[in-house]
XYZ file of C-alpha atoms in Angstrom:
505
model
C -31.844 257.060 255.907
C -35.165 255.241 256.675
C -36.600 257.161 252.608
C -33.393 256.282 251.489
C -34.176 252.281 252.064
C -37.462 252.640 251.208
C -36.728 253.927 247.885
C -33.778 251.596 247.270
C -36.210 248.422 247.837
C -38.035 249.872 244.960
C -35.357 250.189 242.590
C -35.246 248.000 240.124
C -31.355 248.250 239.543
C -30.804 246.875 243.181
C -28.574 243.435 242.959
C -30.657 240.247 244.363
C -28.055 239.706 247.124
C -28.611 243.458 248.483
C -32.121 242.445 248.180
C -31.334 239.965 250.687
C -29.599 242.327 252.828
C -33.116 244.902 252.495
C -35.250 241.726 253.736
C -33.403 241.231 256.353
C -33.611 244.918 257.965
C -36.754 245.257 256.702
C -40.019 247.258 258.732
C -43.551 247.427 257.615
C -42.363 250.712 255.082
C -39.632 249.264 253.312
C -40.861 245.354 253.276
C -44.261 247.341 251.106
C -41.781 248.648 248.521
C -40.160 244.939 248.502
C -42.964 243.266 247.926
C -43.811 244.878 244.686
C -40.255 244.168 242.913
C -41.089 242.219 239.743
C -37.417 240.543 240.900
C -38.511 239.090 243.723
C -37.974 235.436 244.276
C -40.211 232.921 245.861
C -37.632 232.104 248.610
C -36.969 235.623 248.941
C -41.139 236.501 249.556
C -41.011 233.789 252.067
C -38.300 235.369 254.030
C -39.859 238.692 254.074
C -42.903 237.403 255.086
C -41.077 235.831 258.274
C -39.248 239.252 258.704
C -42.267 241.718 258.556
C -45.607 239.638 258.958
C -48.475 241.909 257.935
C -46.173 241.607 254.359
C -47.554 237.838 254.140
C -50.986 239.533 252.777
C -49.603 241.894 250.253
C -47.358 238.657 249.208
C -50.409 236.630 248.959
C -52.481 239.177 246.713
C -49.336 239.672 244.650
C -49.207 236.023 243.983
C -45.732 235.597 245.693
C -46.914 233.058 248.235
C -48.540 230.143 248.129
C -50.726 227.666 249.992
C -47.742 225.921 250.493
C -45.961 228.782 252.015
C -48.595 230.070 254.286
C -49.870 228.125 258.028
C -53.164 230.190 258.489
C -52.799 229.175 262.403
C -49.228 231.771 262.305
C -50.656 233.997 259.279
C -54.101 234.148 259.260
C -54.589 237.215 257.650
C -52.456 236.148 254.844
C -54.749 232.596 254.679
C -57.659 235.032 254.289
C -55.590 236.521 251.332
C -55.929 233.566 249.816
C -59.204 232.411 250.335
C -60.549 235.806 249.254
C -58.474 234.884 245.812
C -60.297 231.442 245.877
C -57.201 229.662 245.729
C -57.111 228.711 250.338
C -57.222 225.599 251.381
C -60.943 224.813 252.715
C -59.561 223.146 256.139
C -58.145 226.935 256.431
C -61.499 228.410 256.141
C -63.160 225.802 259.076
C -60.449 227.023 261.849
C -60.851 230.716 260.365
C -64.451 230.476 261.310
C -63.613 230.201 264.559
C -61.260 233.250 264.888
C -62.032 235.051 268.352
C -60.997 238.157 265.748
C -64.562 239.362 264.536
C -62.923 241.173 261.484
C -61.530 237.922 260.912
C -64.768 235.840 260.920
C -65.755 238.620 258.927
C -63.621 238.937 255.962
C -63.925 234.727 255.706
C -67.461 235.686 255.321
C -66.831 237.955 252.084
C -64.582 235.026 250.702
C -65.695 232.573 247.343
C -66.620 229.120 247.258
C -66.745 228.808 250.811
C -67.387 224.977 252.096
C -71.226 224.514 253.432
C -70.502 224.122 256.565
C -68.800 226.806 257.009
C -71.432 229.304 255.864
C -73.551 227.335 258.495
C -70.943 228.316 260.930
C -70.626 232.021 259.859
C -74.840 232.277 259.320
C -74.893 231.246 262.837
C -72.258 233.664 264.213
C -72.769 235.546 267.207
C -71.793 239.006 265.976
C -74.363 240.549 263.309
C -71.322 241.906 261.179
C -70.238 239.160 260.429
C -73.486 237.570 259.349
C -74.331 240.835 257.686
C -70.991 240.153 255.393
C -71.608 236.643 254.440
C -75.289 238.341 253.425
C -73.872 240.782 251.026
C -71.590 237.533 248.969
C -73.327 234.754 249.492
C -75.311 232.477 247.213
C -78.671 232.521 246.211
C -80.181 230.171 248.458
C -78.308 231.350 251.670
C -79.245 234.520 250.495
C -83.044 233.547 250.754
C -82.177 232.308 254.066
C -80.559 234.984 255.339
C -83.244 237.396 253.928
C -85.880 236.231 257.027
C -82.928 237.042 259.594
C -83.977 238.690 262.959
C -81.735 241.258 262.633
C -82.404 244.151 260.052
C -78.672 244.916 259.056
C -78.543 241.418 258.119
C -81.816 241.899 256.118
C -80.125 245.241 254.113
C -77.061 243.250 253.022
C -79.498 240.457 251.616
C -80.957 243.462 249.822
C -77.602 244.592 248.475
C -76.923 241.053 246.831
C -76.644 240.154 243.736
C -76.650 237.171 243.608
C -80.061 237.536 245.731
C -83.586 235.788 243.715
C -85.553 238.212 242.574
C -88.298 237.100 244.228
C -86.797 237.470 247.662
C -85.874 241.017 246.482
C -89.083 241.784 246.050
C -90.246 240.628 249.364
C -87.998 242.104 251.119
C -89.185 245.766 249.111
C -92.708 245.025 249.797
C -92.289 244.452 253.711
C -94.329 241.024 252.661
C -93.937 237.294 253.405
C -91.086 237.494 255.924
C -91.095 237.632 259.583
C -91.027 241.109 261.021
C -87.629 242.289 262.012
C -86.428 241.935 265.633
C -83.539 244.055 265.871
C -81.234 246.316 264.100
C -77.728 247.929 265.243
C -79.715 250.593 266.818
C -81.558 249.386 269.195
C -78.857 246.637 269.971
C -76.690 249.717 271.201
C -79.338 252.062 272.654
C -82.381 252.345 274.509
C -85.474 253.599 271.642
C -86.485 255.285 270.661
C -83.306 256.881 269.549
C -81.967 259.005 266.863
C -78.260 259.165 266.530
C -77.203 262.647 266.930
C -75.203 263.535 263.768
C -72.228 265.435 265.137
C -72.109 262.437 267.753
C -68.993 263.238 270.162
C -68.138 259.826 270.967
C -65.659 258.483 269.851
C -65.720 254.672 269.897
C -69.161 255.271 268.125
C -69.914 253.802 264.970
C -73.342 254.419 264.194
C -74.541 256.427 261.277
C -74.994 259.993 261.250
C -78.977 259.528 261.739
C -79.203 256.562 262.527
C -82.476 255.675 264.302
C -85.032 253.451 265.805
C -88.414 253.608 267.330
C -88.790 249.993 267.203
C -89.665 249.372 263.336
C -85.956 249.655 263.055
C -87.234 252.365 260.326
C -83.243 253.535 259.372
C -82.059 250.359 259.048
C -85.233 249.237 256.597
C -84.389 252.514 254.628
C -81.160 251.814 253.940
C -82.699 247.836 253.129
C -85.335 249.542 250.667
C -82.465 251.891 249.112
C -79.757 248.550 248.363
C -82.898 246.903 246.973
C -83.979 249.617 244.742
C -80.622 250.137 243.315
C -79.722 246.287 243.091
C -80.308 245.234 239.333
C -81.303 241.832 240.291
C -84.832 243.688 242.042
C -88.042 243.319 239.863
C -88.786 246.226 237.716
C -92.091 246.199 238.769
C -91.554 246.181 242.319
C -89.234 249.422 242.073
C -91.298 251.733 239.306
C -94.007 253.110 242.016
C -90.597 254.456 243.992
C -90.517 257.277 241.137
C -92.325 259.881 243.542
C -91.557 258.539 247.188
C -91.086 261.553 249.396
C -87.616 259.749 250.073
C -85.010 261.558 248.007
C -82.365 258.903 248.636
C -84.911 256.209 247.489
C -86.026 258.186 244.205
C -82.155 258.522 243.707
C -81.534 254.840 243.792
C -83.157 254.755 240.341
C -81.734 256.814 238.549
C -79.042 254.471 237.473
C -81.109 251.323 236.785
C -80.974 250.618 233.240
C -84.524 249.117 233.262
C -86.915 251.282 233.576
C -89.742 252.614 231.305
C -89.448 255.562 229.680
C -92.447 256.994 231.547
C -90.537 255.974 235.009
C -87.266 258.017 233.266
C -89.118 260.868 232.383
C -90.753 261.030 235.787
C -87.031 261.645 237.321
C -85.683 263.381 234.687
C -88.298 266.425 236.297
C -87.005 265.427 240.132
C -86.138 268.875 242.030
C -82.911 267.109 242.682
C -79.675 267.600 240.378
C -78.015 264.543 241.647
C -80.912 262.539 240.544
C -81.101 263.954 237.314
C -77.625 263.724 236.784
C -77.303 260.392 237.669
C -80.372 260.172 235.268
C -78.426 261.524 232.163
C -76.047 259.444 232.035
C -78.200 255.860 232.140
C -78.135 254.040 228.591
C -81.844 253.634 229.328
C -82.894 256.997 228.593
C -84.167 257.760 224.592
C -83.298 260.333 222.722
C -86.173 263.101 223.681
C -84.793 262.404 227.049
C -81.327 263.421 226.092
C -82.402 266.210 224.323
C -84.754 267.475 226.962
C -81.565 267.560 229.563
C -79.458 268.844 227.313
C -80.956 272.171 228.845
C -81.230 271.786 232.206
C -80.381 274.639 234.596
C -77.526 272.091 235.966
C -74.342 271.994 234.573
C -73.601 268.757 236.369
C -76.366 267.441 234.767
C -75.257 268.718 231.451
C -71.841 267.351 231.944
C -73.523 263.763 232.803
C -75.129 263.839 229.690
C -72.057 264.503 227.766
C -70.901 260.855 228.983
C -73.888 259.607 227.696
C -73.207 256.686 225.066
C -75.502 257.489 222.511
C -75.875 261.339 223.663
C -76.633 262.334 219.267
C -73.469 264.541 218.121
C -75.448 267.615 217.558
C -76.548 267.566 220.963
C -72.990 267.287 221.994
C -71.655 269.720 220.322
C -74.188 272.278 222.034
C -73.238 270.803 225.445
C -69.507 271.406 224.637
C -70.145 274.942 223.912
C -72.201 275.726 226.941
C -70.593 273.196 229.635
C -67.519 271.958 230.708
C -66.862 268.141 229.358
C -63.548 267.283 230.776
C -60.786 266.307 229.036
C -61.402 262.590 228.553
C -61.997 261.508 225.719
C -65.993 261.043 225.389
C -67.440 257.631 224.553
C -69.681 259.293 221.822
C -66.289 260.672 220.289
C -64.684 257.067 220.995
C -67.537 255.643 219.192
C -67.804 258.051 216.086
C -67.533 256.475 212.559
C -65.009 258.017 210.061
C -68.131 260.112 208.281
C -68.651 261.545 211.602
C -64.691 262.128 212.435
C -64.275 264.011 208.784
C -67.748 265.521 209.835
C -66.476 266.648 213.232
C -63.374 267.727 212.427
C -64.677 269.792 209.385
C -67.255 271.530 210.915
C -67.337 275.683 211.925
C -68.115 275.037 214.943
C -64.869 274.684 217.008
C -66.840 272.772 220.038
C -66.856 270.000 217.278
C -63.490 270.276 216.204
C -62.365 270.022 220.055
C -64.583 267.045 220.862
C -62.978 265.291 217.830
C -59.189 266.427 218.529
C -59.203 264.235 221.540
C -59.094 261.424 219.872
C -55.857 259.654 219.445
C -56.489 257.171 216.293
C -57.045 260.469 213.887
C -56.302 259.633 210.082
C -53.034 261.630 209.439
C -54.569 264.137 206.967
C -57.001 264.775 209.647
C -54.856 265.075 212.655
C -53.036 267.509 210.381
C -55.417 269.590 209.272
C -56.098 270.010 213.214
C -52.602 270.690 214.308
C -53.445 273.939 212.316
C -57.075 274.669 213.571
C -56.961 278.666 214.582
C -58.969 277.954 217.488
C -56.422 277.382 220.553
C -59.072 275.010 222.637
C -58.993 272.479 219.508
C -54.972 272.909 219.222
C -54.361 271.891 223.309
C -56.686 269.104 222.956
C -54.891 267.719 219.709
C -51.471 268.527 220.989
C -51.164 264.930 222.714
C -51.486 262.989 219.656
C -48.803 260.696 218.774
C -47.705 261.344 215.077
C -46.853 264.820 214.859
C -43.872 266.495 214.206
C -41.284 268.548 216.121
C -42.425 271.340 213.051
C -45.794 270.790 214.310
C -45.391 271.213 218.270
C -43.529 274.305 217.353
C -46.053 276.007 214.905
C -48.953 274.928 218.075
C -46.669 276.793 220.635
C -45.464 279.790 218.643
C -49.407 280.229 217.563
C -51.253 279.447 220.577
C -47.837 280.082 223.365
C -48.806 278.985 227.549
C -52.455 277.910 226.387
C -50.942 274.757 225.058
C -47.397 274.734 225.698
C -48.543 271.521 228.869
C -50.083 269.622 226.470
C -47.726 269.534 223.978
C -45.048 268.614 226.479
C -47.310 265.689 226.983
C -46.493 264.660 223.361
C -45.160 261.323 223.586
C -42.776 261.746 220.209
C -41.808 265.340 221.508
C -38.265 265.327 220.712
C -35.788 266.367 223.318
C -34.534 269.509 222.421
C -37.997 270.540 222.607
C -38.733 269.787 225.911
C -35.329 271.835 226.423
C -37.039 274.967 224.957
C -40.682 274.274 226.782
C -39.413 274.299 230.228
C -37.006 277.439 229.000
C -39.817 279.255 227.678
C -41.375 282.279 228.871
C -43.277 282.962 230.498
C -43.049 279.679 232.396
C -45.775 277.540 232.789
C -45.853 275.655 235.820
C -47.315 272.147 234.940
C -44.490 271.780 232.142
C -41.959 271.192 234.017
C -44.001 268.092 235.788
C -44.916 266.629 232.636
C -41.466 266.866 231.227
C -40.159 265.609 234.104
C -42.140 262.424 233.313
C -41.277 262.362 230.038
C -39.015 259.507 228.336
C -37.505 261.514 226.208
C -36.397 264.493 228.513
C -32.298 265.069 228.947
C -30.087 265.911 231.300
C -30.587 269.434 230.791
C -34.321 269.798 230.944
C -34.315 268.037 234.040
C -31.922 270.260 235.807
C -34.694 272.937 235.184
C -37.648 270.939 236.267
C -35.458 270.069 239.628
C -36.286 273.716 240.407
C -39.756 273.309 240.035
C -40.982 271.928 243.989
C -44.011 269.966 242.476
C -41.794 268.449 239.493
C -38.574 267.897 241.676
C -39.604 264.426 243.134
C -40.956 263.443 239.722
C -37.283 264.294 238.093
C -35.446 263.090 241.109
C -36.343 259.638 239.159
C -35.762 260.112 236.273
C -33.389 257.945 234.889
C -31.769 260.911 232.445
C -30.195 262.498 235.690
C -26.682 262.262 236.003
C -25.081 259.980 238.962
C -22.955 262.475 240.608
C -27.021 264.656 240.245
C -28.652 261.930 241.677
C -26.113 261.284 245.325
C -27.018 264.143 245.826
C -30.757 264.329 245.792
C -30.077 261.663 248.644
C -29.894 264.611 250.992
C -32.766 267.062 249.923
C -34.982 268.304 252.535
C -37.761 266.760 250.956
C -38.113 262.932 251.780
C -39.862 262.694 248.423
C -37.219 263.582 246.307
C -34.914 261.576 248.515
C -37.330 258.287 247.812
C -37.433 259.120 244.403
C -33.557 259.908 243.853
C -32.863 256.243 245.959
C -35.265 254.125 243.468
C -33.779 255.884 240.534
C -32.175 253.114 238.216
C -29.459 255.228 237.120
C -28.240 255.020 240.978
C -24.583 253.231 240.869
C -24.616 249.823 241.891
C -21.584 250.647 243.961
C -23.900 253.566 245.887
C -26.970 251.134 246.163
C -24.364 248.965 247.831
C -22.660 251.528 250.569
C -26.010 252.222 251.150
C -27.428 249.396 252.281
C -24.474 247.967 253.930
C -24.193 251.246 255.487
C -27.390 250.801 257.640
């Protein structure tokens, strides 16, 4: 019964007053589905938020509740809701910073336009997380502050910001004009030096795997450097001489800086790591003999990065769609392609072309048509998708190309439905069909009865609003307390079944 509730609080057919009945049996499960409804009234958010309290913060992000609705001394959490949203009350954040909850203290910390005084208060705080937070999303000159803090974690969240000066960045890269470091969570826990074992048993430990200290706090200023090298806001100067650091975590937090010089690029773009050079492909930064240069690296990750590239040059892509897989997104070179280079694409021998171009969903007509007959089945699937075509169409793709498309042209958003009746029919079956005509708006009746047989596409058709009633009661008692959720939220329920069944409990 309890899936049964759940799913009727999501239904959008469900009557306001049996909405009011829902609230007022609500737990933590059903009151999430309730807060989502589009329906839902201000008075009725305020009751639920008095029926099932941890509800107040979804409310609060979902804009049902107000300042006016919330006292942060009964709902804090939900006042922190609202001050992360920047639209609290500022007396809320002054008795918030005073929470004997630390996680409390330290989501105020990661809140906007915080008053002064209470980033005094939070700057001052006796627990280094919560410090450490208001480090990461604070202002600049706090930031600067905060930067010649005792305690290293403090120091790497500084070095994470922003919003931190670059000047202070730098500083806190070089290991120059600050005060030495005093502590970091390491050696507040544990008597150095100390290295954290990485399969630590304990479990009320929270230490990183690694994590160690032989009184230069030396993980802790690692992780520092690392934030700092991959924080934009850092000096390119003061992170070019990391290109060969024996650290492979620090060499890897350039990759993605869209800064550097080309000679700094071209440095990683030879790093024994993939990662790196993967990361490394994909940066706007890198020029063209870049691009083409990793268009033939041994990695196909790498080669799969660089087919995400912006400005990767078609020809190049073409060769990296022969050789690697690219997904099935829709590349933003492709996105990006003038019509010359769509008629270019789409006309070319070279099916990887063709392909690349099919996924596009904005295809002239004369184009999309002349694709809908391409001979090459890997150009056909990726087409298949594209609104415009005909039911003639779909059918010529399936009867030439049969299971190696048949999913994606169920996917077809102007499929009509006696199609869909013959995909899920057709043999032999394939099984992701029947889940994507279960999603789809235009499947009937009958096409859903099949995909109901399907144990990955029954909880997607139990929804369906094409199902029958009488079909639908009695999805209410499958085994499966997915298709019993779905069935219940189905808008084709009867009001006078949504009723019994929520009077019922």
């Amino acid at each position: 019964m309890h899936h049964i509730l759940c799913g009727l609080a999501a239904n959008p057919a469900l009557p306001s007053e049996l909405a009011d009945r829902l609230i007022s049996i609500a737990d933590d499960d059903i009151a999430t589905h309730l807060a989502c409804r589009a329906d839902l009234s201000r008075a009725q958010a305020v009751a639920l938020a008095e029926r099932v309290d941890q509800s107040a913060v979804q409310l609060a992000y979902e804009g049902r509740l107000t300042a006016a609705d919330i006292d942060p001394s009964v709902r804090p959490d939900a006042a922190l809701a609202l001050l992360d949203q920047g639209v609290g009350r500022p007396e809320w954040a002054r008795h918030l910073a005073a929470d004997p909850v630390r996680e409390r203290r330290e989501k105020l910390a990661a809140c906007p336009g915080l008053p002064s005084d209470v980033v005094d208060t939070l700057a001052a705080d006796t627990d280094v997380r919560v410090v450490a937070e208001l480090a990461l999303w604070t202002i600049p000159d706090v930031a600067t502050r905060l930067a010649a803090h005792p305690h290293a974690e403090v120091r790497r969240a500084v070095a994470a910001n922003e919003a931190t000066p670059p000047a202070t960045l730098a500083a806190l890269l070089a290991g120059e004009g600050l005060p030495a470091a005093r502590r970091c969570l390491v050696c507040d826990r544990e008597q150095t030096p100390f290295v954290h074992d990485r399969q630590c048993p304990r479990l009320d430990c929270d230490l990183l795997p690694g994590a160690s200290c032989d009184g230069s706090h030396e993980s802790t200023v690692h992780a520092m450097m690392e934030a700092a090298l991959r924080n934009p806001a850092t000096p390119v100067e003061s992170v070019v001489g990391f290109v060969d650091h024996p650290s492979m975590l620090l060499r890897w937090a350039l990759a993605t800086r869209q800064d550097l010089p080309q000679q700094a690029c071209a440095r990683l773009a030879s790093d024994p790591t993939p990662g790196i050079r993967a990361d490394l492909a994909e940066n706007p930064a890198i020029d063209d003999a870049l691009i083409r240069a990793l268009a033939d690296d041994r990695d196909p990750d790498v080669r799969r990065r660089l087919a995400h590239h912006p400005r990767v040059p078609l020809d190049v892509l073409t060769h990296l769609a022969r050789t690697t897989r690219t997904g099935t997104t829709l590349l933003p070179r492709i996105a990006a392609s003038s019509p010359a280079e769509v008629e270019e694409l789409s006309t070319s021998p070279d099916p990887a072309a063709r392909m690349l171009v099919a996924q596009r969903r904005d295809l002239p007509p004369e184009t999309r048509n002349r694709l809908a007959d391409d001979p090459d089945a890997k150009v056909v699937k990726a087409l298949a998708p594209h609104p415009g075509l005909t039911e003639a169409q779909l059918r010529a793709m399936v009867h030439r190309h049969g299971v190696s498309v048949l999913a994606k042209v169920a996917t077809n958003p102007d499929a009509p439905p006696v199609l869909l009746e013959d995909l899920v029919r057709h043999q032999p079956a394939v099984q992701k069909v029947f889940r994507e005509v279960a999603r789809h708006r235009r499947a009937t009746n009958s096409a859903l009865l099949v995909c109901l047989a399907d144990q990955r596409a029954r909880p997607v058709a139990a929804g369906h609003p094409a199902l029958p009633p009488p079909v639908i009661e009695e999805l209410l008692t499958d085994a499966d307390w997915q298709v019993v959720e779905a069935a219940a939220a189905n808008p084709s329920l009867p009001t006078a079944v949504i009723a019994d069944l929520v009077c019922r409990r």
